[in-house]
Short mmCIF file of C-alpha atoms and ligand atoms in Angstrom, two decimals:
data_model
loop_
_atom_site.label_atom_id
_atom_site.label_comp_id
_atom_site.label_asym_id
_atom_site.label_seq_id
_atom_site.Cartn_x
_atom_site.Cartn_y
_atom_site.Cartn_z
CA UNK J 1 19.04 11.73 9.89
CA UNK J 2 21.31 9.90 12.33
CA UNK J 3 23.86 7.37 11.03
CA UNK J 4 25.64 4.75 13.10
CA UNK J 5 28.08 1.90 12.47
CA UNK J 6 27.63 -1.47 14.17
CA UNK J 7 30.06 -4.38 14.28
CA UNK J 8 29.43 -7.94 15.46
CA UNK J 9 30.80 -11.42 14.85
CA UNK J 10 27.85 -12.41 12.63
CA UNK J 11 25.41 -10.48 10.45
CA UNK J 12 22.48 -11.77 12.59
CA UNK J 13 24.11 -10.31 15.72
CA UNK J 14 24.85 -7.04 13.93
CA UNK J 15 21.23 -6.77 12.71
CA UNK J 16 20.03 -7.46 16.26
CA UNK J 17 22.17 -4.55 17.54
CA UNK J 18 20.74 -2.22 14.87
CA UNK J 19 17.19 -3.24 15.72
CA UNK J 20 17.58 -2.90 19.48
CA UNK J 21 19.19 0.57 19.25
CA UNK J 22 17.53 2.16 16.24
CA UNK J 23 14.30 0.17 16.05
CA UNK J 24 12.45 -1.19 13.03
CA UNK J 25 12.67 2.09 11.11
CA UNK J 26 16.43 1.82 10.65
CA UNK J 27 17.57 1.82 7.05
CA UNK J 28 20.62 -0.30 6.20
CA UNK J 29 23.09 1.78 4.18
CA UNK J 30 25.85 -0.82 3.88
CA UNK J 31 26.60 -4.33 5.05
CA UNK J 32 30.10 -5.75 4.63
CA UNK J 33 32.68 -8.03 6.15
CA UNK J 34 35.66 -6.23 7.73
CA UNK J 35 38.71 -7.36 9.70
CA UNK J 36 39.00 -6.15 13.30
CA UNK J 37 41.98 -7.19 15.47
CA UNK J 38 42.76 -9.89 12.96
CA UNK J 39 39.23 -11.40 13.08
CA UNK J 40 36.54 -11.17 10.41
CA UNK J 41 33.33 -9.47 11.51
CA UNK J 42 30.19 -7.98 10.03
CA UNK J 43 29.93 -4.18 9.79
CA UNK J 44 26.56 -2.55 9.20
CA UNK J 45 26.00 1.15 8.65
CA UNK J 46 22.41 2.05 9.50
CA UNK J 47 20.43 5.27 9.65
CA UNK J 48 17.25 6.54 11.28
CA UNK J 49 15.43 9.76 10.73
CA UNK J 50 15.91 10.92 14.33
CA UNK J 51 16.73 9.52 17.79
CA UNK J 52 13.98 7.21 19.05
CA UNK J 53 11.91 9.13 21.57
CA UNK J 54 12.15 7.68 25.07
CA UNK J 55 8.64 7.44 26.56
CA UNK J 56 8.09 9.83 29.47
CA UNK J 57 6.08 8.90 32.52
CA UNK J 58 2.81 10.81 32.83
CA UNK J 59 -0.23 10.25 35.00
CA UNK J 60 -3.38 9.26 33.06
CA UNK J 61 -5.07 12.52 34.03
CA UNK J 62 -2.19 14.73 32.85
CA UNK J 63 -2.10 12.94 29.50
CA UNK J 64 -5.82 13.51 28.93
CA UNK J 65 -5.62 17.13 30.15
CA UNK J 66 -2.70 17.92 27.85
CA UNK J 67 -4.42 16.28 24.87
CA UNK J 68 -7.64 18.22 25.43
CA UNK J 69 -5.77 21.51 25.89
CA UNK J 70 -3.86 21.03 22.64
CA UNK J 71 -6.84 19.85 20.68
CA UNK J 72 -9.19 22.78 21.36
CA UNK J 73 -7.68 24.93 18.59
CA UNK J 74 -7.73 22.42 15.78
CA UNK J 75 -11.04 20.96 16.87
CA UNK J 76 -12.76 24.31 16.57
CA UNK J 77 -11.06 25.02 13.28
CA UNK J 78 -11.95 21.63 11.85
CA UNK J 79 -15.61 21.72 12.89
CA UNK J 80 -15.93 25.22 11.41
CA UNK J 81 -14.46 24.10 8.10
CA UNK J 82 -16.58 20.96 8.05
CA UNK J 83 -19.72 22.93 8.89
CA UNK J 84 -19.03 25.43 6.12
CA UNK J 85 -18.42 22.73 3.52
CA UNK J 86 -21.60 20.91 4.46
CA UNK J 87 -23.61 24.16 4.47
CA UNK J 88 -22.41 24.84 0.93
CA UNK J 89 -23.10 21.35 -0.29
CA UNK J 90 -26.37 20.46 1.39
CA UNK J 91 -28.70 22.63 -0.75
CA UNK J 92 -27.03 21.27 -3.87
CA UNK J 93 -27.30 17.68 -2.68
CA UNK J 94 -31.05 17.61 -2.90
CA UNK J 95 -31.98 13.94 -3.34
CA UNK J 96 -35.39 14.85 -4.75
CA UNK J 97 -33.62 16.12 -7.87
CA UNK J 98 -32.38 12.62 -8.66
CA UNK J 99 -34.23 9.77 -10.32
CA UNK J 100 -35.21 6.97 -7.89
CA UNK J 101 -32.51 4.72 -9.33
CA UNK J 102 -29.81 7.39 -8.96
CA UNK J 103 -30.95 8.04 -5.39
CA UNK J 104 -30.77 4.36 -4.45
CA UNK J 105 -27.28 4.08 -5.96
CA UNK J 106 -26.06 7.08 -3.93
CA UNK J 107 -27.65 5.77 -0.74
CA UNK J 108 -26.08 2.39 -1.35
CA UNK J 109 -22.62 3.90 -1.82
CA UNK J 110 -23.04 5.98 1.32
CA UNK J 111 -23.81 2.78 3.27
CA UNK J 112 -20.63 1.28 1.80
CA UNK J 113 -18.76 4.20 3.44
CA UNK J 114 -17.99 6.06 0.24
CA UNK J 115 -16.95 9.49 1.53
CA UNK J 116 -18.69 12.85 1.04
CA UNK J 117 -16.16 14.11 -1.52
CA UNK J 118 -16.87 11.19 -3.82
CA UNK J 119 -20.63 11.23 -3.19
CA UNK J 120 -20.79 14.95 -4.05
CA UNK J 121 -18.83 14.34 -7.23
CA UNK J 122 -21.21 11.53 -8.29
CA UNK J 123 -24.24 13.66 -7.41
CA UNK J 124 -22.95 16.54 -9.54
CA UNK J 125 -22.26 14.24 -12.49
CA UNK J 126 -25.76 12.77 -12.26
CA UNK J 127 -27.30 16.24 -12.12
CA UNK J 128 -25.32 17.47 -15.13
CA UNK J 129 -27.14 15.19 -17.54
CA UNK J 130 -30.84 14.51 -17.21
CA UNK J 131 -31.58 10.84 -16.53
CA UNK J 132 -27.85 10.09 -16.51
CA UNK J 133 -27.53 6.31 -16.18
CA UNK J 134 -25.95 5.36 -12.84
CA UNK J 135 -23.08 3.50 -14.49
CA UNK J 136 -22.23 6.48 -16.73
CA UNK J 137 -21.60 8.53 -13.59
CA UNK J 138 -19.67 5.78 -11.83
CA UNK J 139 -17.63 4.26 -14.64
CA UNK J 140 -14.87 6.92 -14.88
CA UNK J 141 -14.21 6.67 -11.13
CA UNK J 142 -12.64 3.22 -11.15
CA UNK J 143 -9.96 1.91 -13.44
CA UNK J 144 -8.46 -1.54 -13.33
CA UNK J 145 -5.06 -2.46 -14.81
CA UNK J 146 -4.87 -6.20 -14.12
CA UNK J 147 -1.58 -7.48 -12.74
CA UNK J 148 -0.50 -9.67 -15.65
CA UNK J 149 2.73 -9.97 -17.60
CA UNK J 150 1.10 -8.64 -20.77
CA UNK J 151 -0.37 -5.56 -19.07
CA UNK J 152 2.59 -4.52 -16.93
CA UNK J 153 5.48 -4.69 -19.37
CA UNK J 154 8.14 -2.86 -17.34
CA UNK J 155 10.70 -5.01 -15.48
CA UNK J 156 10.74 -3.74 -11.89
CA UNK J 157 7.69 -3.94 -9.61
CA UNK J 158 7.91 -3.04 -5.93
CA UNK J 159 5.21 -3.81 -3.36
CA UNK J 160 4.83 -1.10 -0.74
CA UNK J 161 2.43 -0.58 2.13
CA UNK J 162 1.96 -0.82 5.88
CA UNK J 163 3.28 -3.84 7.79
CA UNK J 164 0.90 -6.78 7.70
CA UNK J 165 -1.09 -5.40 4.75
CA UNK J 166 -0.28 -8.45 2.65
CA UNK J 167 2.69 -7.29 0.54
CA UNK J 168 4.72 -10.50 0.72
CA UNK J 169 1.75 -12.81 0.20
CA UNK J 170 0.40 -10.75 -2.74
CA UNK J 171 3.83 -10.74 -4.38
CA UNK J 172 4.24 -14.51 -4.02
CA UNK J 173 0.72 -15.28 -5.21
CA UNK J 174 0.94 -13.00 -8.25
CA UNK J 175 4.36 -14.45 -9.15
CA UNK J 176 3.05 -18.03 -8.92
CA UNK J 177 0.00 -17.12 -11.02
CA UNK J 178 2.14 -15.58 -13.76
CA UNK J 179 4.57 -18.53 -13.71
CA UNK J 180 1.63 -20.92 -14.09
CA UNK J 181 0.16 -18.94 -16.99
CA UNK J 182 3.56 -18.54 -18.69
CA UNK J 183 5.91 -21.32 -17.57
CA UNK J 184 8.78 -19.83 -19.61
CA UNK J 185 8.61 -16.48 -17.84
CA UNK J 186 11.90 -15.46 -16.19
CA UNK J 187 10.81 -14.13 -12.81
CA UNK J 188 12.97 -12.87 -9.98
CA UNK J 189 11.70 -12.36 -6.42
CA UNK J 190 13.70 -9.84 -4.39
CA UNK J 191 13.37 -8.89 -0.76
CA UNK J 192 14.33 -5.51 0.64
CA UNK J 193 13.01 -6.33 4.10
CA UNK J 194 16.45 -5.72 5.66
CA UNK J 195 16.70 -9.32 6.89
CA UNK J 196 14.21 -8.54 9.65
CA UNK J 197 10.79 -9.92 8.72
CA UNK J 198 9.88 -13.54 8.09
CA UNK J 199 8.80 -12.38 4.62
CA UNK J 200 12.37 -12.99 3.45
CA UNK J 201 12.08 -16.71 4.26
CA UNK J 202 8.62 -16.98 2.66
CA UNK J 203 9.90 -15.40 -0.53
CA UNK J 204 13.05 -17.56 -0.61
CA UNK J 205 11.01 -20.70 0.01
CA UNK J 206 8.54 -20.10 -2.82
CA UNK J 207 11.27 -18.94 -5.18
CA UNK J 208 13.23 -22.17 -4.60
CA UNK J 209 10.09 -24.31 -4.79
CA UNK J 210 9.00 -22.81 -8.11
CA UNK J 211 12.39 -22.41 -9.74
CA UNK J 212 12.35 -18.60 -9.61
CA UNK J 213 15.42 -16.47 -8.98
CA UNK J 214 15.77 -14.92 -5.51
CA UNK J 215 17.80 -11.84 -4.58
CA UNK J 216 18.29 -9.80 -1.41
CA UNK J 217 18.53 -6.04 -1.39
CA UNK J 218 20.34 -5.07 1.81
CA UNK J 219 22.28 -2.07 0.54
CA UNK J 220 22.00 0.42 -2.29
CA UNK J 221 24.75 -1.52 -4.12
CA UNK J 222 22.57 -4.65 -4.11
CA UNK J 223 19.90 -2.76 -6.02
CA UNK J 224 22.50 -1.39 -8.46
CA UNK J 225 23.69 -4.97 -9.08
CA UNK J 226 20.13 -6.15 -9.63
CA UNK J 227 19.62 -3.38 -12.20
CA UNK J 228 22.79 -4.48 -13.96
CA UNK J 229 21.55 -8.07 -14.28
CA UNK J 230 17.94 -7.09 -15.00
CA UNK J 231 18.17 -8.18 -18.67
CA UNK J 232 18.23 -11.77 -17.45
CA UNK J 233 14.65 -11.40 -16.18
CA UNK J 234 11.25 -10.61 -17.68
CA UNK J 235 9.99 -9.30 -14.36
CA UNK J 236 11.56 -8.52 -10.98
CA UNK J 237 9.17 -8.29 -8.03
CA UNK J 238 10.54 -6.48 -4.97
CA UNK J 239 9.09 -6.87 -1.47
CA UNK J 240 9.59 -3.57 0.37
CA UNK J 241 9.62 -3.29 4.18
CA UNK J 242 6.61 -1.85 6.03
CA UNK J 243 7.69 1.73 6.70
CA UNK J 244 6.91 2.59 10.28
CA UNK J 245 7.20 5.96 11.99
CA UNK J 246 7.78 9.04 9.89
CA UNK J 247 9.86 7.46 7.11
CA UNK J 248 8.20 8.08 3.76
CA UNK J 249 8.37 5.92 0.66
CA UNK J 250 10.15 8.70 -1.22
CA UNK J 251 12.89 8.91 1.45
CA UNK J 252 13.33 5.17 1.50
CA UNK J 253 13.43 4.95 -2.31
CA UNK J 254 16.09 7.67 -2.45
CA UNK J 255 18.30 5.84 0.07
CA UNK J 256 18.23 2.66 -1.99
CA UNK J 257 18.36 4.32 -5.42
CA UNK J 258 14.91 3.06 -6.42
CA UNK J 259 13.91 6.62 -7.34
CA UNK J 260 16.46 6.62 -10.18
CA UNK J 261 15.00 3.49 -11.78
CA UNK J 262 12.76 4.61 -14.65
CA UNK J 263 11.64 1.03 -15.21
CA UNK J 264 10.02 0.67 -11.78
CA UNK J 265 6.32 0.62 -10.85
CA UNK J 266 5.33 0.68 -7.19
CA UNK J 267 2.11 -1.04 -6.13
CA UNK J 268 0.52 0.07 -2.88
CA UNK J 269 -0.95 -2.81 -0.86
CA UNK J 270 -3.87 -1.82 1.38
CA UNK J 271 -6.82 -3.31 3.29
CA UNK J 272 -10.25 -1.65 2.88
CA UNK J 273 -10.92 -1.38 6.62
CA UNK J 274 -8.34 1.16 7.72
CA UNK J 275 -9.84 4.35 9.20
CA UNK J 276 -10.30 7.52 7.14
CA UNK J 277 -7.46 9.26 9.02
CA UNK J 278 -5.22 6.28 8.34
CA UNK J 279 -5.94 6.43 4.59
CA UNK J 280 -5.13 10.14 4.57
CA UNK J 281 -1.82 9.37 6.27
CA UNK J 282 -1.03 6.64 3.72
CA UNK J 283 -1.74 8.92 0.74
CA UNK J 284 0.92 11.23 2.16
CA UNK J 285 3.41 8.64 3.33
CA UNK J 286 3.38 6.57 0.14
CA UNK J 287 3.11 9.33 -2.44
CA UNK J 288 5.60 8.79 -5.23
CA UNK J 289 5.82 9.45 -8.94
CA UNK J 290 6.50 5.75 -9.35
CA UNK J 291 3.27 4.73 -7.60
CA UNK J 292 1.33 2.93 -10.31
CA UNK J 293 -1.50 0.94 -8.75
CA UNK J 294 -3.29 -0.18 -5.61
CA UNK J 295 -3.62 -3.83 -4.60
CA UNK J 296 -6.54 -4.44 -2.23
CA UNK J 297 -6.09 -7.32 0.22
CA UNK J 298 -8.13 -8.96 2.99
CA UNK J 299 -11.39 -8.27 1.15
CA UNK J 300 -12.70 -11.43 2.83
CA UNK J 301 -12.27 -9.71 6.22
CA UNK J 302 -13.97 -6.42 5.25
CA UNK J 303 -17.64 -5.56 5.57
CA UNK J 304 -17.71 -2.38 3.45
CA UNK J 305 -15.75 -1.56 0.30
CA UNK J 306 -16.19 2.21 -0.11
CA UNK J 307 -12.47 2.66 0.57
CA UNK J 308 -11.70 1.24 -2.89
CA UNK J 309 -13.66 4.06 -4.50
CA UNK J 310 -12.41 6.72 -2.07
CA UNK J 311 -8.79 5.81 -2.75
CA UNK J 312 -9.27 5.69 -6.53
CA UNK J 313 -10.82 9.16 -6.39
CA UNK J 314 -8.12 10.62 -4.10
CA UNK J 315 -5.13 9.07 -5.86
CA UNK J 316 -6.27 8.58 -9.46
CA UNK J 317 -4.50 5.19 -9.36
CA UNK J 318 -5.87 2.06 -11.01
CA UNK J 319 -6.48 -1.14 -9.03
CA UNK J 320 -4.22 -3.99 -10.18
CA UNK J 321 -5.15 -6.96 -7.99
CA UNK J 322 -7.74 -8.09 -5.45
CA UNK J 323 -6.89 -10.54 -2.67
CA UNK J 324 -9.59 -12.30 -0.69
CA UNK J 325 -8.10 -15.06 1.43
CA UNK J 326 -5.05 -15.94 3.52
CA UNK J 327 -4.04 -19.04 1.55
CA UNK J 328 -1.58 -19.18 -1.31
CA UNK J 329 -3.90 -20.82 -3.81
CA UNK J 330 -6.92 -19.18 -5.42
CA UNK J 331 -6.96 -16.13 -3.19
CA UNK J 332 -5.81 -13.32 -5.49
CA UNK J 333 -7.02 -12.17 -8.91
CA UNK J 334 -5.75 -9.57 -11.36
CA UNK J 335 -8.40 -6.85 -10.99
CA UNK J 336 -11.16 -5.99 -13.44
CA UNK J 337 -13.60 -3.09 -13.21
CA UNK J 338 -16.52 -5.50 -13.13
CA UNK J 339 -15.03 -7.30 -10.11
CA UNK J 340 -14.78 -3.98 -8.26
CA UNK J 341 -18.37 -2.94 -8.99
CA UNK J 342 -19.62 -6.39 -7.98
CA UNK J 343 -17.69 -5.99 -4.73
CA UNK J 344 -19.15 -2.54 -4.13
CA UNK J 345 -22.78 -3.17 -5.03
CA UNK J 346 -23.20 -6.88 -4.30
CA UNK J 347 -20.43 -7.54 -1.77
CA UNK J 348 -19.38 -10.38 -4.00
CA UNK J 349 -15.72 -11.39 -3.84
CA UNK J 350 -13.81 -12.13 -7.07
CA UNK J 351 -14.30 -15.89 -6.52
CA UNK J 352 -18.10 -15.43 -6.47
CA UNK J 353 -18.50 -15.82 -2.69
CA UNK J 354 -20.70 -13.24 -1.03
CA UNK J 355 -19.65 -11.25 2.03
CA UNK J 356 -22.27 -11.01 4.80
N1 GDP S 1 -7.78 -13.19 5.27
C1 GDP S 1 -6.79 -12.74 4.49
N2 GDP S 1 -5.52 -12.74 4.95
C2 GDP S 1 -4.54 -12.28 4.16
C3 GDP S 1 -4.79 -11.78 2.86
N3 GDP S 1 -3.61 -11.38 2.32
C4 GDP S 1 -2.68 -11.62 3.25
N4 GDP S 1 -3.21 -12.17 4.36
C5 GDP S 1 -2.54 -12.57 5.61
O1 GDP S 1 -2.08 -11.40 6.26
C6 GDP S 1 -0.89 -11.68 6.98
C7 GDP S 1 0.18 -10.67 6.62
O2 GDP S 1 0.53 -10.83 5.25
P1 GDP S 1 1.99 -10.49 4.71
O3 GDP S 1 1.97 -10.77 3.25
O4 GDP S 1 3.04 -11.13 5.53
O5 GDP S 1 2.00 -8.91 4.97
P2 GDP S 1 3.19 -7.86 4.77
O6 GDP S 1 3.69 -7.53 6.13
O7 GDP S 1 2.54 -6.67 4.13
O8 GDP S 1 4.21 -8.50 3.88
C8 GDP S 1 -0.50 -13.11 6.61
O9 GDP S 1 -0.89 -13.94 7.66
C9 GDP S 1 -1.30 -13.40 5.35
O10 GDP S 1 -1.64 -14.77 5.23
C10 GDP S 1 -6.16 -11.79 2.39
O11 GDP S 1 -6.49 -11.37 1.29
N5 GDP S 1 -7.09 -12.27 3.26
MG1 MG S 2 6.22 -8.92 4.35
#
């Protein structure tokens, strides 16, 4: 971890310095006004995991050669492992041992890009009990805990996930929904985006428009202060920054003291059309004891929904909300299990519209 102190006449200029030298991964450790040569200025202490790597110049051929040389080992290893797993599973996965209905359900899920791990699990469950109804095998795989004030009774809720996944918009839309359902609810919207993204302005705008409290978390002290005043609110929704590079959610949470907050649930915001490798990376990057649910966004832009099942199986997390449009109104719903199965088997979005 490398720490550096930056000073500039304004906080905007100081943030710009941090960004240009340390990049978007920099974590702000403190932000205060100091006096230098008799003038007030802004001092920011920021940290990055390691020095940004300066790109080296390589010819196209040398890049490809190097990549192929390095990949031979793991490629062989991976294809051997994969071959062995499939050889073990294939004889067991005999479709003729299933009822026609079970077979169709499995084929359907395979088309939806449900992965082999999950398909094998479903197959084994179906085989365990003769004539096992399809839904009996599938039901335990998906759990929904709808994002509503009465279901999620703890105060702090943070929205994590890759940049552009839909964290800020999901947070705003869920807050507005809850405020509409319970006008007396004391909601606070907080941004921990480090003053970089436009999400801060979006959040501030909707908070002001709807009479909700708005707070900024720039340093660890800001979060401590928010915890101290948390009794004033029924729910505090925190917009986390998209963590690029190698920074993990656990590291980030530790820096800001979020890990010490027992009253915090983290919701992971994802789109169903990331690649398999990307999902595996996310499971690692965003693992946390405080991770409590997955929010699926951009369902309207997806053409298969197997990822919802794959993620539920890999993480054991419930789904809390489903988002299916870019607009603020009528584009997110607290999740239900029925909605998810309708999505998976009928490609029907929560508003009843069908995906092609
Ligand atoms: N089509 C579609 N667009 C969405 C959905 N959710 C968010 N978006 C759009 O995705 C973009 C990024 O969303 P944002 O909330 O800023 O992502 P963040 O970087 O994770 O905070 C914005 O243009 C949103 O309007 C969705 O469910 N469907
Ligand atoms: Mg955002």
